[in-house]
C-alpha positions as a Python dict, from the first residue, in 0.01 Angstrom:
ca = {
    (1, 'A'): (0, 0, 0),
    (2, 'G'): (100, 363, -47),
    (3, 'I'): (313, 319, -358),
    (4, 'R'): (266, 621, -584),
    (5, 'Q'): (400, 679, -934),
    (6, 'Q'): (351, 934, -1211),
    (7, 'P'): (160, 971, -1434),
    (8, 'K'): (-147, 950, -1215),
    (9, 'D'): (-372, 837, -1502),
    (10, 'M'): (-191, 504, -1549),
    (11, 'P'): (-442, 220, -1496),
    (12, 'E'): (-225, 55, -1230),
    (13, 'E'): (-182, 387, -1048),
    (14, 'I'): (-557, 449, -1048),
    (15, 'N'): (-612, 99, -912),
    (16, 'R'): (-349, 147, -639),
    (17, 'V'): (-515, 466, -515),
    (18, 'L'): (-867, 323, -528),
    (19, 'V'): (-773, 5, -342),
    (20, 'D'): (-583, 196, -75),
    (21, 'H'): (-881, 423, -10),
    (22, 'I'): (-1127, 136, 43),
    (23, 'S'): (-899, -89, 250),
    (24, 'A'): (-923, -143, 625),
    (25, 'Q'): (-565, -262, 666),
    (26, 'L'): (-277, -122, 465),
    (27, 'F'): (66, -284, 472),
    (28, 'C'): (342, -58, 343),
    (29, 'C'): (685, -156, 214),
    (30, 'S'): (849, 156, 353),
    (31, 'D'): (806, 467, 565),
    (32, 'L'): (777, 673, 247),
    (33, 'A'): (475, 469, 137),
    (34, 'A'): (312, 534, 476),
    (35, 'R'): (377, 907, 437),
    (36, 'N'): (214, 896, 93),
    (37, 'L'): (-99, 755, 254),
    (38, 'A'): (-93, 1016, 530),
    (39, 'R'): (-85, 1293, 268),
    (40, 'E'): (-407, 1146, 129),
    (41, 'G'): (-565, 1141, 475),
    (42, 'I'): (-517, 768, 536),
    (43, 'T'): (-367, 689, 876),
    (44, 'N'): (-593, 425, 1032),
    (45, 'G'): (-490, 64, 976),
    (46, 'V'): (-152, 160, 829),
    (47, 'T'): (156, -45, 926),
    (48, 'V'): (504, -76, 775),
    (49, 'P'): (606, -444, 782),
    (50, 'G'): (850, -412, 490),
    (51, 'D'): (862, -574, 148),
    (52, 'V'): (757, -934, 90),
    (53, 'M'): (986, -935, -216),
    (54, 'Y'): (1277, -889, 22),
    (55, 'D'): (1146, -1186, 223),
    (56, 'L'): (1155, -1393, -95),
    (57, 'Y'): (1502, -1269, -191),
    (58, 'L'): (1646, -1370, 146),
    (59, 'K'): (1465, -1704, 146),
    (60, 'M'): (1596, -1793, -201),
    (61, 'R'): (1946, -1650, -161),
    (62, 'H'): (2100, -1985, -66),
    (63, 'R'): (1997, -2113, -410),
    (64, 'F'): (2180, -1839, -601),
    (65, 'T'): (2487, -1968, -783),
    (66, 'P'): (2662, -1655, -911),
    (67, 'E'): (2995, -1810, -1003),
    (68, 'E'): (2848, -2112, -1181),
    (69, 'T'): (2584, -1905, -1359),
    (70, 'R'): (2810, -1628, -1489),
    (71, 'T'): (3063, -1892, -1600),
    (72, 'R'): (2786, -2068, -1790),
    (73, 'F'): (2712, -1738, -1966),
    (74, 'G'): (3082, -1677, -2031),
    (75, 'L'): (3103, -1367, -1812),
    (76, 'E'): (3371, -1236, -1577),
    (77, 'K'): (3294, -1107, -1229),
    (78, 'D'): (3222, -730, -1220),
    (79, 'A'): (3284, -712, -1597),
    (80, 'Y'): (2925, -698, -1722),
    (81, 'I'): (2598, -509, -1690),
    (82, 'V'): (2259, -682, -1688),
    (83, 'A'): (1993, -498, -1892),
    (84, 'T'): (1621, -576, -1923),
    (85, 'I'): (1375, -388, -2145),
    (86, 'H'): (1009, -477, -2177),
    (87, 'R'): (781, -179, -2097),
    (88, 'D'): (548, -80, -2379),
    (89, 'F'): (656, 286, -2369),
    (90, 'N'): (1014, 173, -2435),
    (91, 'T'): (949, -108, -2682),
    (92, 'D'): (653, 17, -2886),
    (93, 'D'): (815, 351, -2973),
    (94, 'P'): (1082, 292, -3242),
    (95, 'H'): (1272, 610, -3149),
    (96, 'A'): (1281, 522, -2779),
    (97, 'L'): (1386, 163, -2844),
    (98, 'A'): (1659, 269, -3088),
    (99, 'A'): (1789, 525, -2838),
    (100, 'I'): (1801, 268, -2557),
    (101, 'L'): (1995, 21, -2770),
    (102, 'D'): (2229, 299, -2885),
    (103, 'G'): (2281, 401, -2523),
    (104, 'L'): (2367, 45, -2423),
    (105, 'N'): (2614, 21, -2711),
    (106, 'C'): (2775, 351, -2610),
    (107, 'A'): (2805, 228, -2251),
    (108, 'N'): (2964, -93, -2375),
    (109, 'K'): (3220, 104, -2575),
    (110, 'E'): (3297, 360, -2304),
    (111, 'S'): (3314, 121, -2008),
    (112, 'D'): (3449, -189, -2183),
    (113, 'L'): (3187, -387, -1991),
    (114, 'E'): (2974, -650, -2161),
    (115, 'I'): (2602, -576, -2174),
    (116, 'L'): (2397, -889, -2109),
    (117, 'L'): (2048, -844, -2253),
    (118, 'P'): (1796, -1121, -2181),
    (119, 'L'): (1553, -1032, -2458),
    (120, 'H'): (1184, -1020, -2370),
    (121, 'P'): (957, -1156, -2650),
    (122, 'R'): (787, -814, -2685),
    (123, 'T'): (1125, -646, -2725),
    (124, 'R'): (1257, -904, -2971),
    (125, 'K'): (945, -866, -3185),
    (126, 'R'): (972, -486, -3191),
    (127, 'I'): (1344, -493, -3272),
    (128, 'A'): (1268, -703, -3580),
    (129, 'E'): (965, -492, -3671),
    (130, 'F'): (1165, -166, -3647),
    (131, 'D'): (1467, -315, -3830),
    (132, 'L'): (1701, -259, -3534),
    (133, 'E'): (1885, -593, -3539),
    (134, 'N'): (2216, -421, -3620),
    (135, 'S'): (2193, -245, -3284),
    (136, 'L'): (2238, -581, -3111),
    (137, 'Q'): (2577, -664, -3263),
    (138, 'H'): (2783, -551, -2964),
    (139, 'L'): (2539, -670, -2695),
    (140, 'R'): (2524, -1016, -2539),
    (141, 'V'): (2168, -1110, -2632),
    (142, 'V'): (2021, -1419, -2465),
    (143, 'D'): (1676, -1570, -2432),
    (144, 'P'): (1467, -1475, -2127),
    (145, 'I'): (1605, -1622, -1805),
    (146, 'G'): (1439, -1733, -1483),
    (147, 'Y'): (1450, -1581, -1137),
    (148, 'L'): (1738, -1787, -1000),
    (149, 'D'): (1963, -1724, -1300),
    (150, 'L'): (1879, -1353, -1301),
    (151, 'M'): (1948, -1315, -930),
    (152, 'S'): (2266, -1519, -960),
    (153, 'L'): (2393, -1302, -1246),
    (154, 'T'): (2303, -988, -1053),
    (155, 'Q'): (2532, -1086, -764),
    (156, 'H'): (2844, -1052, -981),
    (157, 'C'): (2741, -777, -1226),
    (158, 'A'): (2875, -421, -1220),
    (159, 'A'): (2533, -255, -1249),
    (160, 'V'): (2178, -305, -1375),
    (161, 'V'): (1980, -123, -1645),
    (162, 'T'): (1608, -194, -1637),
    (163, 'D'): (1252, -74, -1682),
    (164, 'S'): (1120, -342, -1447),
    (165, 'G'): (955, -231, -1126),
    (166, 'G'): (1064, -540, -936),
    (167, 'Y'): (1416, -580, -1071),
    (168, 'Q'): (1522, -229, -968),
    (169, 'K'): (1450, -332, -607),
    (170, 'E'): (1618, -670, -643),
    (171, 'A'): (1929, -496, -772),
    (172, 'Y'): (1930, -290, -452),
    (173, 'Y'): (1895, -606, -243),
    (174, 'A'): (2199, -745, -424),
    (175, 'G'): (2397, -427, -358),
    (176, 'K'): (2395, -318, -724),
    (177, 'R'): (2297, 24, -853),
    (178, 'A'): (2032, 41, -1124),
    (179, 'V'): (1969, 280, -1410),
    (180, 'V'): (1589, 291, -1436),
    (181, 'L'): (1460, 351, -1790),
    (182, 'M'): (1132, 503, -1677),
    (183, 'P'): (999, 860, -1639),
    (184, 'D'): (920, 786, -1274),
    (185, 'T'): (932, 496, -1030),
    (186, 'G'): (714, 382, -745),
    (187, 'W'): (1031, 312, -550),
    (188, 'R'): (1125, 674, -484),
    (189, 'E'): (1329, 568, -181),
    (190, 'L'): (1594, 425, -410),
    (191, 'V'): (1615, 742, -619),
    (192, 'E'): (1601, 990, -332),
    (193, 'T'): (1893, 817, -160),
    (194, 'G'): (2093, 840, -484),
    (195, 'W'): (2126, 463, -517),
    (196, 'N'): (1916, 416, -830),
    (197, 'L'): (1913, 666, -1115),
    (198, 'L'): (1614, 760, -1331),
    (199, 'C'): (1693, 808, -1697),
    (200, 'G'): (1505, 907, -2011),
    (201, 'T'): (1541, 761, -2357),
    (202, 'D'): (1824, 973, -2493),
    (203, 'A'): (2120, 758, -2597),
    (204, 'E'): (2385, 996, -2467),
    (205, 'Q'): (2202, 1042, -2137),
    (206, 'I'): (2167, 665, -2095),
    (207, 'A'): (2538, 609, -2150),
    (208, 'H'): (2628, 893, -1910),
    (209, 'T'): (2389, 766, -1643),
    (210, 'I'): (2531, 414, -1668),
    (211, 'T'): (2879, 560, -1615),
    (212, 'T'): (2750, 735, -1303),
    (213, 'A'): (2592, 413, -1177),
    (214, 'L'): (2931, 243, -1195),
    (215, 'E'): (3069, 488, -938),
    (216, 'A'): (3088, 367, -579),
    (217, 'T'): (2840, 517, -334),
    (218, 'C'): (2709, 433, 12),
    (219, 'H'): (2448, 156, 8),
    (220, 'P'): (2138, 272, 200),
    (221, 'E'): (2037, 8, 452),
    (222, 'N'): (1695, -135, 539),
    (223, 'L'): (1481, 79, 311),
    (224, 'F'): (1226, -201, 285),
    (225, 'G'): (1236, -371, 622),
    (226, 'E'): (1428, -654, 781),
    (227, 'G'): (1307, -943, 566),
    (228, 'N'): (1020, -1052, 790),
    (229, 'A'): (733, -867, 623),
    (230, 'G'): (525, -1180, 569),
    (231, 'E'): (540, -1272, 937),
    (232, 'C'): (441, -920, 1041),
    (233, 'I'): (148, -916, 799),
    (234, 'L'): (26, -1255, 919),
    (235, 'E'): (43, -1146, 1283),
    (236, 'A'): (-155, -831, 1204),
    (237, 'L'): (-423, -1024, 1016),
    (238, 'L'): (-462, -1275, 1297),
    (239, 'A'): (-466, -1016, 1575),
}
């Protein structure tokens, strides 16, 4: 509850607001989400147990195999960036998609890091439709990968580039900075602390922002709880 993202007329944003305003109990991932609710006059029934995605990350962490997985993909530790692109506003606009691919190529050239791009079916289809296959020549394109492989690869990558709402948080859990290819994010905590970086669809800006993301900075701790959100929610529901 309490997650807010621009633009306000997005269907999922409208649904978030409506559901929050008719709910008796509201479980927030963070203090910022609770403050969002308070600004809308919602204070009763609000608790901040943390993020259940962090619960899952910690529970599954023993199954991550970063060394084996990156070796299987032919990658060196800290020598690659993981990129995911699937949002319609990035893939359905030929100019935006071309700029993103150009930005990734520029980052590859400037940083000498490999760009691993697990290609979403929507993105692959649009690349072919817009005749952008040549833009993939210097990227490590692979088929979509599952959660365990993605999390394993994230452990040893240098940074993440994504338009995924969930993956930008998972990158934070893994201690990796993310360049977020979205006009806004529901996870403002990660941007306001300077950990994650919002970026538009200008190729030069993307390459520059990736360079910034490779710089060391202090990792903000416990933005989304202690990893026991599910237990806290269950206790509240049974109380």
